[in-house]
XYZ file of C-alpha atoms in Angstrom:
173
model
C -4.906 22.669 -13.355
C -6.796 19.874 -15.044
C -7.007 17.903 -11.798
C -8.375 20.910 -9.946
C -10.930 21.494 -12.691
C -11.987 17.838 -12.552
C -12.359 17.980 -8.784
C -14.318 21.248 -8.893
C -16.626 19.784 -11.541
C -17.123 16.637 -9.457
C -17.857 18.636 -6.312
C -20.335 20.902 -8.063
C -22.080 17.917 -9.652
C -21.709 15.555 -6.724
C -25.360 14.457 -6.748
C -25.396 13.789 -10.503
C -22.240 11.728 -10.989
C -21.657 8.119 -9.906
C -19.908 7.769 -6.587
C -17.193 5.582 -8.151
C -16.364 8.386 -10.580
C -16.126 10.890 -7.736
C -13.751 8.605 -5.820
C -11.645 8.053 -8.954
C -11.344 11.800 -9.451
C -10.239 12.091 -5.813
C -7.518 9.502 -6.491
C -6.214 11.409 -9.502
C -6.274 14.670 -7.585
C -4.464 13.064 -4.618
C -1.670 11.735 -6.846
C -1.130 15.130 -8.442
C -1.332 16.882 -5.071
C 1.313 14.533 -3.635
C 3.653 15.012 -6.581
C 3.386 18.777 -6.896
C 2.443 20.017 -3.422
C 3.132 17.662 -0.498
C 2.267 14.390 1.156
C 0.758 16.239 4.119
C -1.631 18.272 1.956
C -2.628 15.053 0.203
C -3.367 13.439 3.554
C -5.485 16.446 4.551
C -7.366 16.265 1.248
C -8.055 12.531 1.599
C -9.112 12.937 5.212
C -11.656 15.597 4.201
C -12.961 13.474 1.337
C -13.394 10.389 3.483
C -15.433 12.497 5.924
C -17.703 13.301 2.989
C -17.925 9.573 2.131
C -17.228 7.766 5.428
C -18.364 4.403 4.055
C -15.941 4.536 1.107
C -13.515 1.689 1.627
C -11.487 2.987 -1.317
C -10.962 6.436 0.233
C -10.140 4.883 3.597
C -7.554 2.606 1.967
C -6.007 5.552 0.127
C -5.889 7.664 3.288
C -4.314 4.898 5.377
C -1.784 4.193 2.631
C -0.689 7.825 2.536
C -0.508 7.993 6.333
C 1.667 4.877 6.331
C 3.929 6.420 3.686
C 4.378 9.417 5.967
C 5.912 7.183 8.650
C 7.470 4.391 6.579
C 11.070 5.598 6.810
C 10.975 7.579 10.046
C 8.869 5.235 12.172
C 8.126 1.931 10.412
C 6.453 0.462 13.495
C 3.866 3.245 13.383
C 3.395 2.713 9.649
C 2.474 -0.931 10.323
C -0.713 0.149 12.125
C -1.882 2.041 9.035
C -1.106 -0.870 6.717
C -2.954 -3.255 9.016
C -6.025 -1.005 8.878
C -5.970 -1.306 5.094
C -6.203 -5.073 5.463
C -9.004 -4.683 8.029
C -11.017 -2.241 5.866
C -10.750 -4.542 2.903
C -11.763 -7.772 4.582
C -11.531 -10.747 2.245
C -13.145 -9.078 -0.755
C -11.472 -10.066 -4.025
C -12.140 -6.523 -5.224
C -9.499 -5.289 -2.779
C -6.990 -8.148 -3.158
C -4.396 -5.877 -4.778
C -4.638 -3.327 -1.945
C -4.493 -6.076 0.663
C -1.500 -7.748 -0.980
C 0.338 -4.453 -1.354
C -0.315 -3.518 2.285
C 0.810 -6.937 3.520
C 4.091 -6.648 1.603
C 4.481 -3.125 2.996
C 4.098 -4.544 6.506
C 7.007 -6.882 5.786
C 8.973 -3.874 4.521
C 8.316 -2.199 7.868
C 9.546 -5.290 9.693
C 12.806 -5.115 7.747
C 13.214 -1.386 8.294
C 12.642 -1.773 12.028
C 14.822 -4.916 12.153
C 11.925 -6.997 13.463
C 13.231 -10.295 12.122
C 10.681 -12.335 14.071
C 7.741 -10.431 12.593
C 9.197 -10.844 9.114
C 9.788 -14.569 9.573
C 6.352 -15.175 11.103
C 4.390 -13.371 8.387
C 6.400 -14.206 5.262
C 4.811 -17.571 4.378
C 1.259 -16.381 4.998
C 1.801 -13.294 2.842
C 3.347 -15.413 0.090
C 0.358 -17.762 0.158
C -2.038 -14.815 -0.100
C -0.142 -13.369 -3.056
C -0.005 -16.717 -4.848
C -3.696 -17.406 -4.223
C -4.644 -14.017 -5.669
C -2.128 -14.082 -8.558
C -0.471 -10.837 -7.444
C 2.757 -11.373 -9.374
C 4.175 -7.870 -8.978
C 3.688 -8.129 -5.227
C 5.354 -11.546 -5.250
C 8.340 -9.896 -6.920
C 8.422 -7.275 -4.180
C 8.115 -9.996 -1.549
C 11.026 -12.036 -2.914
C 13.085 -8.864 -3.165
C 12.430 -8.237 0.544
C 13.306 -11.854 1.253
C 16.609 -11.331 -0.542
C 17.282 -8.239 1.564
C 16.432 -10.173 4.713
C 18.953 -12.891 3.839
C 21.559 -10.358 2.744
C 21.254 -8.374 5.992
C 21.600 -11.639 7.916
C 24.686 -12.611 5.872
C 23.069 -15.565 4.113
C 24.283 -14.534 0.697
C 23.461 -17.678 -1.253
C 19.859 -17.575 0.023
C 19.771 -13.850 -0.805
C 20.911 -14.574 -4.347
C 18.161 -17.190 -4.810
C 15.472 -14.806 -3.539
C 16.721 -11.990 -5.765
C 16.634 -14.380 -8.728
C 13.053 -15.321 -7.836
C 12.069 -11.652 -7.614
C 13.466 -11.012 -11.085
C 11.244 -13.749 -12.479
C 8.129 -12.050 -11.105
C 9.301 -8.651 -12.291
C 9.884 -10.092 -15.753
C 13.592 -9.277 -15.764
């Protein structure tokens, strides 16, 4: 496969290529591995790669994100811990704003899936402020979609409609 060839080339030339390129190749390989093999083998791959580069925030984020995905539907409360680590790894660096915003919206998704209405209500405004501050419009669309689901589940249909309308604006629909 092309991805396997890229990874083999990167591994055999590890000392000669920029670290960022190596990490990018790992990302491509992980996506292909997840699609064509399994999430678990992708997690194993990322775990091995982050051992090779333990100070790589990018690999740690990718690993935690895949671990969270493993538990998102079966145990959303466990997934929250992985998403929170993404936020911790990233700190306040603008470079990681997209990863932070995505993880914070995923935490709200976990609150909805686990029916933790208090957690959702407590974090919603802070997450919205973060997304607005960092101009993460796609994530704002996801957030308003979750807000619509929250209202719909709680039988507040007119509020749900307004949130769904807001999400469509951010999704460009």
